[in-house]
XYZ file of C-alpha atoms in Angstrom:
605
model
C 46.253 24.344 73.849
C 47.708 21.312 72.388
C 46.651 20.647 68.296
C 45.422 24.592 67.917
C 49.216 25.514 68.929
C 50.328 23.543 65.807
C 47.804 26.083 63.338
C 48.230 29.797 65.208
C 51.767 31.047 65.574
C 51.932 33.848 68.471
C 54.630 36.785 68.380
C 55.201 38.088 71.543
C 56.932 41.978 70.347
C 57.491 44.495 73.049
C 58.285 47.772 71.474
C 57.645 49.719 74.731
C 61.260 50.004 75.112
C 62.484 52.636 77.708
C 66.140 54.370 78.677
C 66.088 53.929 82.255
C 67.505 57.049 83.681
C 69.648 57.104 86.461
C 69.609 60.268 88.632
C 71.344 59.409 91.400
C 74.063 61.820 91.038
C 77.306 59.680 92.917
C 79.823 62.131 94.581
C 83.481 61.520 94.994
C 86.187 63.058 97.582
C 89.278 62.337 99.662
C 88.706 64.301 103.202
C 91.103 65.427 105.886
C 89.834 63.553 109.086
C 90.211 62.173 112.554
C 90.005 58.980 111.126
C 88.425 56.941 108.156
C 89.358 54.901 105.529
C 92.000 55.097 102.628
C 90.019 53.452 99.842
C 86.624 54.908 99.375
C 84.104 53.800 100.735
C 80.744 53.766 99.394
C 77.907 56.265 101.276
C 74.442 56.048 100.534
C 72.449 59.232 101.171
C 71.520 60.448 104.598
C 73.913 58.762 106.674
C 74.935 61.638 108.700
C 75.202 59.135 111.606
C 77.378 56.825 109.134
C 79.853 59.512 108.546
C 80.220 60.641 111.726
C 81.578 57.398 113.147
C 83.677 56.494 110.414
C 85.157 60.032 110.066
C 84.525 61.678 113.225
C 82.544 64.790 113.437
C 83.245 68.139 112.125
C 85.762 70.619 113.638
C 87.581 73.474 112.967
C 90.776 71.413 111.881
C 88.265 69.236 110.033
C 85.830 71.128 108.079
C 86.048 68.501 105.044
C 83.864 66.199 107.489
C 80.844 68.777 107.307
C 80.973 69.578 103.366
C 80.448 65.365 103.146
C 77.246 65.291 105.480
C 76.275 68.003 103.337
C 76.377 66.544 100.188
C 74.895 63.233 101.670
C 71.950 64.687 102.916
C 70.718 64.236 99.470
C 72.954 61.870 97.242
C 75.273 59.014 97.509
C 79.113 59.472 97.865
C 82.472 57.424 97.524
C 84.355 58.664 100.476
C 87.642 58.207 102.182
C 90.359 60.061 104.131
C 93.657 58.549 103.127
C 97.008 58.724 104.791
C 100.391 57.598 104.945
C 102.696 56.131 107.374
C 99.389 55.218 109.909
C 99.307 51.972 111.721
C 96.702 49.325 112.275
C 95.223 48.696 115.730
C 93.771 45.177 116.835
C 93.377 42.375 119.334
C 94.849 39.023 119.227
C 92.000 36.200 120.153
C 94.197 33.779 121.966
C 93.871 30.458 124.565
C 94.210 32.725 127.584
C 91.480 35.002 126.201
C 91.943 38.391 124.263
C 94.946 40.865 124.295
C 95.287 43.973 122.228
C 98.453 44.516 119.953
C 101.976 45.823 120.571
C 102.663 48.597 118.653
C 100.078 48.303 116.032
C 100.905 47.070 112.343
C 102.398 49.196 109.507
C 100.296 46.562 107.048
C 98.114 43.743 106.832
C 98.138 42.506 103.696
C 100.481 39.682 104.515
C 99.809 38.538 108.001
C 101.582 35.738 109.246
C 100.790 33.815 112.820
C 104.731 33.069 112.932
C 105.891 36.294 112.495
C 103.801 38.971 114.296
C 105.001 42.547 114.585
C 105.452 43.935 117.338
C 106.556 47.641 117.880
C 107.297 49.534 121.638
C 108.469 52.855 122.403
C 112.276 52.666 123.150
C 112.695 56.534 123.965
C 112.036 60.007 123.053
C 115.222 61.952 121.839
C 115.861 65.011 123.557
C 119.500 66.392 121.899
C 121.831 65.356 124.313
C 120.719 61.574 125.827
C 122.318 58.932 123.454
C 121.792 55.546 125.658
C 117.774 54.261 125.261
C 116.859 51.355 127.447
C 114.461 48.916 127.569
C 112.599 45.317 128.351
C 110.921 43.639 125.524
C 107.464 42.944 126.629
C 107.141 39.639 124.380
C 110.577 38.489 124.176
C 109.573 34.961 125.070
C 108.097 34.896 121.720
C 111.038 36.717 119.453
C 112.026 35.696 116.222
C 115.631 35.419 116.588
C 117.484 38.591 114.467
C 114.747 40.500 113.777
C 114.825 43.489 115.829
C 115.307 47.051 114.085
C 115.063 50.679 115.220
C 112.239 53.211 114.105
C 113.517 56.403 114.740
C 110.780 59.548 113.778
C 108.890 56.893 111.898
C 112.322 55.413 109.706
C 113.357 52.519 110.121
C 116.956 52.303 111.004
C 118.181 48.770 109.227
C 119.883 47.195 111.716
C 122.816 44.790 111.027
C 122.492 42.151 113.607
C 124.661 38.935 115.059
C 124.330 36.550 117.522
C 126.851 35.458 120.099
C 124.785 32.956 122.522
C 121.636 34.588 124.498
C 123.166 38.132 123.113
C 122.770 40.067 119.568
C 124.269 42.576 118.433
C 123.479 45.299 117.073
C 124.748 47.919 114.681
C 123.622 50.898 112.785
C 125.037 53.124 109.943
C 123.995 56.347 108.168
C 122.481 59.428 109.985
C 121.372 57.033 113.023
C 124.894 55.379 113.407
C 125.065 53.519 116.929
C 125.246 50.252 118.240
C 123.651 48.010 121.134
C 122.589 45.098 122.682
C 119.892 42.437 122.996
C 119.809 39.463 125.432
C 116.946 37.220 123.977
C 116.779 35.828 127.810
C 115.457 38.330 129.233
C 114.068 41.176 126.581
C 116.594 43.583 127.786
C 118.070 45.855 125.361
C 120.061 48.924 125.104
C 121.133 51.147 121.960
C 123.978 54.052 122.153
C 123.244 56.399 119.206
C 126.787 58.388 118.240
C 124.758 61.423 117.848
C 122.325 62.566 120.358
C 118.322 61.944 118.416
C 116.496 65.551 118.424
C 114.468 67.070 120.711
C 110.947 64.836 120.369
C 111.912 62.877 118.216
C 110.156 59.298 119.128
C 112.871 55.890 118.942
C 110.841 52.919 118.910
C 111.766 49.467 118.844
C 110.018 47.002 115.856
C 110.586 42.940 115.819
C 108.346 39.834 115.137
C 106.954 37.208 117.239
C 105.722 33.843 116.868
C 101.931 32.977 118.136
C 101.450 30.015 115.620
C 100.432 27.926 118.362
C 97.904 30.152 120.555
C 96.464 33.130 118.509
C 93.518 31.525 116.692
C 92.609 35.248 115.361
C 93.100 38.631 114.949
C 90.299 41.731 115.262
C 91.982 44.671 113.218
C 90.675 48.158 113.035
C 90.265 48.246 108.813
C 91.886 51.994 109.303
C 94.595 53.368 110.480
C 93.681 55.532 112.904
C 93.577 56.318 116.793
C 90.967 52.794 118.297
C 88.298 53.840 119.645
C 87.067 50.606 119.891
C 86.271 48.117 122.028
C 85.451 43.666 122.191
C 84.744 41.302 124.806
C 84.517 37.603 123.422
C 83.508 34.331 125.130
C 83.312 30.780 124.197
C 80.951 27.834 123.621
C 78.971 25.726 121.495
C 82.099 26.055 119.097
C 81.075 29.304 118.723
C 83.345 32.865 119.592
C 80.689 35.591 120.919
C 81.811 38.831 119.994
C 80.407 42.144 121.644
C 81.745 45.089 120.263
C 81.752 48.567 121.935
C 82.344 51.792 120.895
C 84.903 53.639 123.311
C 83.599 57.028 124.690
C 85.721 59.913 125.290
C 85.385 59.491 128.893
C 86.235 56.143 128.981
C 83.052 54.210 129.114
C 82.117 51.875 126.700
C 78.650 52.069 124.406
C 77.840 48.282 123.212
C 76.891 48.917 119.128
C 73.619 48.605 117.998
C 74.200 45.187 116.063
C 76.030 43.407 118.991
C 76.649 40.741 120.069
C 78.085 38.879 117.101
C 78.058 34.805 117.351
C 80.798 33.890 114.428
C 82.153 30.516 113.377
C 86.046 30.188 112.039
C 84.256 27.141 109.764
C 83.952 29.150 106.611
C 80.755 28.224 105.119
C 78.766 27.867 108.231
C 75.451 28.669 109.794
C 73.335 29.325 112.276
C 70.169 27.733 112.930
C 68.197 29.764 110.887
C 70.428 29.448 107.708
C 71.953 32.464 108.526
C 75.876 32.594 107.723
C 78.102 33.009 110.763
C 80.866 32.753 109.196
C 83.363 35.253 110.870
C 85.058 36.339 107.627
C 81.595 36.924 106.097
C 80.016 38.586 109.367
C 82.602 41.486 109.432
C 83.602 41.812 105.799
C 82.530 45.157 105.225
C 82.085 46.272 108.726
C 83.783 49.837 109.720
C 85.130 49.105 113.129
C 86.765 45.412 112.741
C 87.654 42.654 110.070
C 89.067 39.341 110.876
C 92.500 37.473 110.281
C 92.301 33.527 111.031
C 95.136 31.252 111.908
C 94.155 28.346 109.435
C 96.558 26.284 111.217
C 95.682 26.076 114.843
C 91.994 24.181 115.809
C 89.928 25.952 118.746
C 90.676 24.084 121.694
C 90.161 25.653 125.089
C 89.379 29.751 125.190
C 89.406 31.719 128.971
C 86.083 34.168 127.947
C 86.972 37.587 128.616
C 85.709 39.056 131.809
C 85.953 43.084 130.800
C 86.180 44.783 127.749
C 89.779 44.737 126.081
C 90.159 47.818 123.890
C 91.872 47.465 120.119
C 95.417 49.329 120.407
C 98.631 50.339 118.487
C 96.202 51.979 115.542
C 97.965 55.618 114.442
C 96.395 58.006 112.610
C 99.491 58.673 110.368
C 99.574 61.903 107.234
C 96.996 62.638 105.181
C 97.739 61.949 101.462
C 95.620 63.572 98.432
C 97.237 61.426 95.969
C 96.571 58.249 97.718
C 92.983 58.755 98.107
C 92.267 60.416 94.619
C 94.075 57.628 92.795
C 92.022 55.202 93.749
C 89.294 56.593 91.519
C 91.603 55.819 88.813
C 89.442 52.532 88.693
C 86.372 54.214 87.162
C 84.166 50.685 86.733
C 85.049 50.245 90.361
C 84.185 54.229 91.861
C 82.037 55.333 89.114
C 81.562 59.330 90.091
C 79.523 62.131 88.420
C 80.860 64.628 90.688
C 84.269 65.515 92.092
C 84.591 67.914 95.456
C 86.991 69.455 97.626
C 86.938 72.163 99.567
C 90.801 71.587 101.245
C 92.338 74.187 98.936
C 95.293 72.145 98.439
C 97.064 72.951 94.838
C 97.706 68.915 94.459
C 94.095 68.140 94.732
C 94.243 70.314 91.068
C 96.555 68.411 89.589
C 95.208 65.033 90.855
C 91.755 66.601 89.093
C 92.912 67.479 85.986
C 94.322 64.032 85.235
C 90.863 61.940 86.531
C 89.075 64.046 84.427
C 91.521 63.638 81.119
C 92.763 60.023 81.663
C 90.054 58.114 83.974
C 86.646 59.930 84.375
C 86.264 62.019 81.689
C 82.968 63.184 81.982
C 82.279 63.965 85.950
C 82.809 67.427 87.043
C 85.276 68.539 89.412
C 84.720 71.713 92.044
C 87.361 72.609 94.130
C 87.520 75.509 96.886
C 90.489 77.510 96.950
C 92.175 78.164 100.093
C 91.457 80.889 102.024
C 93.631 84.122 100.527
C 92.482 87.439 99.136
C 91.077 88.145 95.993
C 94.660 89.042 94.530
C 96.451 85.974 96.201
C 93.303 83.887 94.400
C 93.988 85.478 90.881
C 97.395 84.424 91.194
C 96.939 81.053 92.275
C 94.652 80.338 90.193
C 97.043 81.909 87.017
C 99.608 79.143 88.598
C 97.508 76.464 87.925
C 97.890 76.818 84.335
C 94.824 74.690 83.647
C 92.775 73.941 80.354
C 89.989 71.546 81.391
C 86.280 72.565 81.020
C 85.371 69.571 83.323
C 86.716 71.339 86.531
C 85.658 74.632 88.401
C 87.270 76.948 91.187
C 85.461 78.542 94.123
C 86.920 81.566 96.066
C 85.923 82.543 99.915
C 85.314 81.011 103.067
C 82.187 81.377 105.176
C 81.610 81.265 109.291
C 79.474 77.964 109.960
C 77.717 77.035 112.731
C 78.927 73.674 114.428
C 76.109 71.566 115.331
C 78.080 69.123 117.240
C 79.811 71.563 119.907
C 77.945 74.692 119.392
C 80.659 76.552 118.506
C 82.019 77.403 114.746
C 84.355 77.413 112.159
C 85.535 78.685 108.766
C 85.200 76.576 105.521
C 84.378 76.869 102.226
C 81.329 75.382 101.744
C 81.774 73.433 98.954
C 79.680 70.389 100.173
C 76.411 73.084 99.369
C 77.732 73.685 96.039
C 77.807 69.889 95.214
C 74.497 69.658 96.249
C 73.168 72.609 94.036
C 75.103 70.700 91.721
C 72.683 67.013 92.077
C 69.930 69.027 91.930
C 70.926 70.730 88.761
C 71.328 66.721 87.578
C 67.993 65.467 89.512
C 65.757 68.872 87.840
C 67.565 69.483 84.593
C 70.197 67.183 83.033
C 73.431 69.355 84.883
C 71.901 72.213 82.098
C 71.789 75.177 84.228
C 74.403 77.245 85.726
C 74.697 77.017 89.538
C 74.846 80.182 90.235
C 72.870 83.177 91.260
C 69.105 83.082 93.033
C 67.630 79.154 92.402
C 65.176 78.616 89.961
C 63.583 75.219 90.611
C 65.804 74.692 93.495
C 68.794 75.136 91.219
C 71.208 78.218 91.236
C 73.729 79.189 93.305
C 72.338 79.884 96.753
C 73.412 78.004 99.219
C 70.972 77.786 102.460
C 71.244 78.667 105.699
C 73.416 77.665 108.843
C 75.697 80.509 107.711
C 76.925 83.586 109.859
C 79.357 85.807 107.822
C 81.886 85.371 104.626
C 85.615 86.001 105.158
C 85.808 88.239 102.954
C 83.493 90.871 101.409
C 84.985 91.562 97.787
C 83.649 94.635 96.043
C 82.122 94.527 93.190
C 84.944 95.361 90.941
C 86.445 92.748 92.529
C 84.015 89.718 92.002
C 83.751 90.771 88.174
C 87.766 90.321 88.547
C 87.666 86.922 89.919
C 84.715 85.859 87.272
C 86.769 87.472 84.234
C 89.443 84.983 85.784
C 86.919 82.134 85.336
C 86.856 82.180 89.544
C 83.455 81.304 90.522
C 83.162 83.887 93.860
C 80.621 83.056 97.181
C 79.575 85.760 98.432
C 77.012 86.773 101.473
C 74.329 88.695 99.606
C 72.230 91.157 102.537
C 68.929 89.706 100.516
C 69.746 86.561 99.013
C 72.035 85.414 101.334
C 75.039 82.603 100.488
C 75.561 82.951 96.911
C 77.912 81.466 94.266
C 77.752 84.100 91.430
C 79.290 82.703 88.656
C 79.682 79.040 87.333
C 82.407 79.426 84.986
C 84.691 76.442 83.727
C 88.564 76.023 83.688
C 88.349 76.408 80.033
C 91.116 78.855 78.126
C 89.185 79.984 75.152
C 85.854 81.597 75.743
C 83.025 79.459 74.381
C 79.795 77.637 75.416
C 81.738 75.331 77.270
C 82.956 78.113 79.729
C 80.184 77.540 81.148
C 79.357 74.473 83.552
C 76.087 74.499 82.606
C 76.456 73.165 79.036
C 79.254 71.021 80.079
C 77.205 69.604 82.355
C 74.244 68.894 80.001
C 76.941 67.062 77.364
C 78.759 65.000 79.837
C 75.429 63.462 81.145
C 74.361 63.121 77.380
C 77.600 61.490 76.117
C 77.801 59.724 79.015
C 74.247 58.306 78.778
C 74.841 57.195 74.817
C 77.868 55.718 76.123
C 76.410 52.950 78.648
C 73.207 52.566 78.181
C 73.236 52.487 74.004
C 76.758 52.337 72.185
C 78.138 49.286 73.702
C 75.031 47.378 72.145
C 75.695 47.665 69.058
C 80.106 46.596 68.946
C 80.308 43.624 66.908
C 76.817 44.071 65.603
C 75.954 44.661 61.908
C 75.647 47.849 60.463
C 72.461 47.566 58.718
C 69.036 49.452 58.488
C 67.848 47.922 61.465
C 70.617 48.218 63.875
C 71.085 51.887 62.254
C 67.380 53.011 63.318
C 67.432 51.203 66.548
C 70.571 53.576 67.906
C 69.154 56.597 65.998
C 66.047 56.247 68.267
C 67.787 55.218 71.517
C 69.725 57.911 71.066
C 66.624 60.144 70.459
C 65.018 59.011 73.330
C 67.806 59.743 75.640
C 67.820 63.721 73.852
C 64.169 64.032 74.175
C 64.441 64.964 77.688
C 66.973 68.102 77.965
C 64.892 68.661 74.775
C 61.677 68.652 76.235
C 63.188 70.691 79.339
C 62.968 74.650 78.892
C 66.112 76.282 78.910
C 68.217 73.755 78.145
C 68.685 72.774 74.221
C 67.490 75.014 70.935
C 67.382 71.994 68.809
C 69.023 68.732 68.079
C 70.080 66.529 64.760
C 70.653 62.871 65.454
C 72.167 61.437 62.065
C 72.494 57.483 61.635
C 72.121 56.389 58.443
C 72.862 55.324 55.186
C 74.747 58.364 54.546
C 77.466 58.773 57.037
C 77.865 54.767 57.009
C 77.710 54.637 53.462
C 80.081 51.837 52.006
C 83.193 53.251 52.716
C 82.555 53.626 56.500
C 81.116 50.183 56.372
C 84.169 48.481 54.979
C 86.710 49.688 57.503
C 84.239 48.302 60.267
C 82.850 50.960 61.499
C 80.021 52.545 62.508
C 79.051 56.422 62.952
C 76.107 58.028 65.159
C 76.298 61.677 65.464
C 74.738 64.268 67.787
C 74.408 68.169 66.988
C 72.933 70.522 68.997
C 73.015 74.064 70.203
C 72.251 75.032 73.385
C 70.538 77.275 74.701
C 72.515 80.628 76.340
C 72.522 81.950 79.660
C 71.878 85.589 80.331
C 74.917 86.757 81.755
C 74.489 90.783 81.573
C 70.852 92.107 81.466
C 70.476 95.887 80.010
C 68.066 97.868 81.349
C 66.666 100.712 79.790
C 64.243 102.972 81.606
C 63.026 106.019 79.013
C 61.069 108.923 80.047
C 59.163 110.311 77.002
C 58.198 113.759 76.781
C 53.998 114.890 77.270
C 53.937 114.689 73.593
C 54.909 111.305 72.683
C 51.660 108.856 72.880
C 51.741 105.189 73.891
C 51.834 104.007 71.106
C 55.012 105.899 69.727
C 57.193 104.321 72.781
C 60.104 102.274 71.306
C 59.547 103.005 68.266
């Protein structure tokens, strides 16, 4: 425009400004599975297929598999199934091709080419054999002194000295014994002075150096049985990878993604622009991840000829603490809702502190195992909780098992965490999830059900819902049914119920990202006053503007409560009152027959 932009002065104000609402209600749990990974793992919805192969599918032993795909069908999830003492399974890429691991590592955060593990089965104790033998399959390679004992997964501590091509060893403590090794030829025996237990598995652990042929390792990134496969070539200065999935029969299923072409040259490409880089190619991939040996340059490679399946992975215990901590790290697994259904009494404790120290405004639902209505009341009582943020369910139901057509008993808490995103998609978490649906919220839970495992009476659900116990039951007419969605909250009050807890964690939660943080280290002025007053409207008018949900609302931000005194200590006060709306929990009925002489217009008066 040139000398007219030097006479008109344009302002450009957008006051269309929006709170962009995010529905997507992100669940949270640690399962018990086959396999899978201890730190979650991030699940967007629908991946049924997903869940399957990184968890297995859903059995009787299992059932925490199914409540997952049933909460996915509709909304994402941070998932994993951690465990203790497990090992990692893998191949080693080498000159003379690939071979799969020895025994399987206990970790591989510190990986070192020199000093590979290497664990083999020495024995199995059987009470009365104290003499183990064996031959060291890679004793060519041993790191001089470094063998040790694993006896029922502890690790003996062997004291060790060397006398020429021999060592010797010597234990103390509750495995006391002593033996051999000659480092010529890998053979080695241990005499225990008492007898190992009947089963009780004696392996043998010690490192190798491969500094100078491994130019990679292929790790399963869980410990857990492998049930995987690879077959790699050579050329072009490029490693081919196929990658299999092993069946239970013992053929081998190529993946859908496969083959993989990968560089070691960190930074390359293809020649599309594509990165190749192997590190980059498998970085989040569920069935392998890549170590590199830095040191050693590619020189010749024999390509494999058949497929060379990852070993020495063990599935190891599951551990509820292990898993659940992880969410402890609420930027990194931000979760609105908390389930399981394994009825363990640590998954209550683990709970209660996420939702008082970490993630203070999800919800937590947790099934109780499967016990009576008396055993429930009491377990329950022995919880000695005080935390309106977390909710109990009592009884197990029969489920159909798509996958083998057979079934099993769970409680179906995956359906109750997806009554419970709906109640966040359709109303703000401000209904109760209980009873028939309304808008496709409520308490009933669908079908794929064939009986409950118990059939309280009615006495006895009204004694599990007086105990803040929210029952399922199998209604003849309205079929799978939560009847109750009462909190873990002492005193009776509008937060015993998980509807209006739900409704003020999403609000407080919502002022708390998308409008508080805007204003620290702003001024406390007029301006900034009425621009968080209306955010903070805005974000209200919806439960507002939803029946049901909210009798009024006051949002106060103003001169008044930041008069000067507020102002000169730095601070700066919103503040939110409302009153909710209550739920009909008893209806009275009154049916009245008048007499002939009463007219219509004399009823209820």
């Amino acid at each position: 425009m040139g000398l007219i932009d030097t006479r008109i002065t344009v302002n450009l104000e957008d006051r269309s400004q929006t709170i962009l609402e995010d529905l997507s209600y992100v669940g949270g749990t640690n399962i018990r599975a086959l396999k899978g990974p201890d730190e979650p793992v991030l699940i967007f919805p629908k991946q049924e297929k997903l869940i399957t192969q990184m968890f297995g599918t859903p059995t009787s032993t299992y059932t925490d598999v199914w409540n997952l795909i049933e909460y996915n069908k509709n909304y994402p999830v941070y998932a994993c199934s951690a465990t203790v003492g497990g090992r990692y399974g893998g191949v080693l890429v080498t000159k003379t091709g690939t071979e799969a691991f020895t025994g399987g590592f206990t970790t591989i955060d510190s990986i070192s080419f020199s000093a590979l593990q290497n664990i083999e089965i020495l024995g199995t104790g059987d009470a009365s054999t104290t003499t183990f033998t064996a031959s060291l399959s890679n004793y060519l390679d041993y790191n001089a002194e470094t063998v040790d004992l694993i006896v029922n997964g502890t690790a003996v501590s062997l004291t060790v000295s060397t006398l020429g091509v021999t060592e010797t060893l010597t234990a103390t403590g509750i495995y006391a014994g002593s033996g051999t090794l000659n480092t010529s030829t890998g053979d080695l025996s241990f005499t225990f002075d008492t007898a190992p237990a009947n089963n009780v598995t004696i392996e043998v652990t010690y490192t190798i150096d491969r500094s100078d042929d491994v130019y990679f390792l292929l790790y399963n990134p869980y410990r857990e049985a492998d049930d995987t496969a690879v077959l790699i070539t050579y050329a072009s200065n490029l490693f081919t990878i196929k990658l299999y999935d092993v069946n239970s029969d013992g053929t081998y299923t190529e993946i859908q993604a496969s083959p993989f072409p990968v560089s070691l040259t960190e930074g390359s490409k293809d020649g599309f622009g594509i990165n190749n880089y192997i590190g980059d190619v498998f970085q989040d991939s569920h069935y392998i991840r890549p170590i590199i040996n830095t040191a050693l340059a590619v020189t010749t490679f024999v390509d494999d000829t058949v497929q060379i399946e990852l070993d020495g992975g063990t599935r190891g215990t599951h551990s509820i603490t292990t898993g659940y901590n992880y969410f402890q790290q609420a930027e990194k697994y931000p979760v609105d809702l908390f389930f399981d259904g394994s009825g363990e009494a640590d998954v209550i404790t683990v709970f209660d502190s996420l939702s008082k120290n970490y993630q203070k405004y999800a919800t937590y639902i947790f099934g109780l195992p499967l016990e009576s209505v008396s055993n429930a009341l009491t377990t329950v009582s022995g919880y000695s909780l005080n935390n309106n943020n977390i909710k109990v369910y009592w009884n197990y139901m029969q489920i159909k098992n798509t996958y083998t057509d057979g079934t099993f008993y769970a409680c179906p808490i995956g359906r109750i965490a997806y009554n419970h995103g709906k109640n966040r998609e359709n109303f703000y978490s401000g209904r109760q999830v209980s009873w028939i649906n309304e808008n496709e919220v409520g308490g009933q839970l669908g079908t794929g059900f064939i009986r409950a495992y118990y059939s309280p009476l009615p006495s006895e659900v009204t004694q599990l819902e007086n105990a803040n116990i929210n029952p399922i039951v199998f209604h003849p007419v309205y079929g799978v049914m939560v009847t109750n969605d009462a909190t873990q909250q002492t005193i009776t009050s509008d937060y015993s119920d998980g509807g209006h807890v739900g409704l003020r964690n999403y609000l407080v939660n919502t002022i708390l990202q998308d409008v508080l943080p805007f204003q620290i280290d702003k001024p406390n002025d007029t301006e900034h006053r009425n621009n968080v007053r209306s955010q903070v409207e805005l974000i209200m008018s919806g439960p507002s503007a939803t029946p049901g949900l909210l009798n009024w609302y006051v949002v106060k931000c103003d001169e008044e409560n930041n008069n000067a005194t507020v102002r000169a200590k730095k601070q700066f006060i919103i503040e939110v009152a409302v009153q909710f709306t209550p739920f009909s929990k008893t209806i009275v009925f009154n049916f009245i027959n008048y007499g002939q002489t009463v007219e219509v217009n004399e009823a209820f008066v």
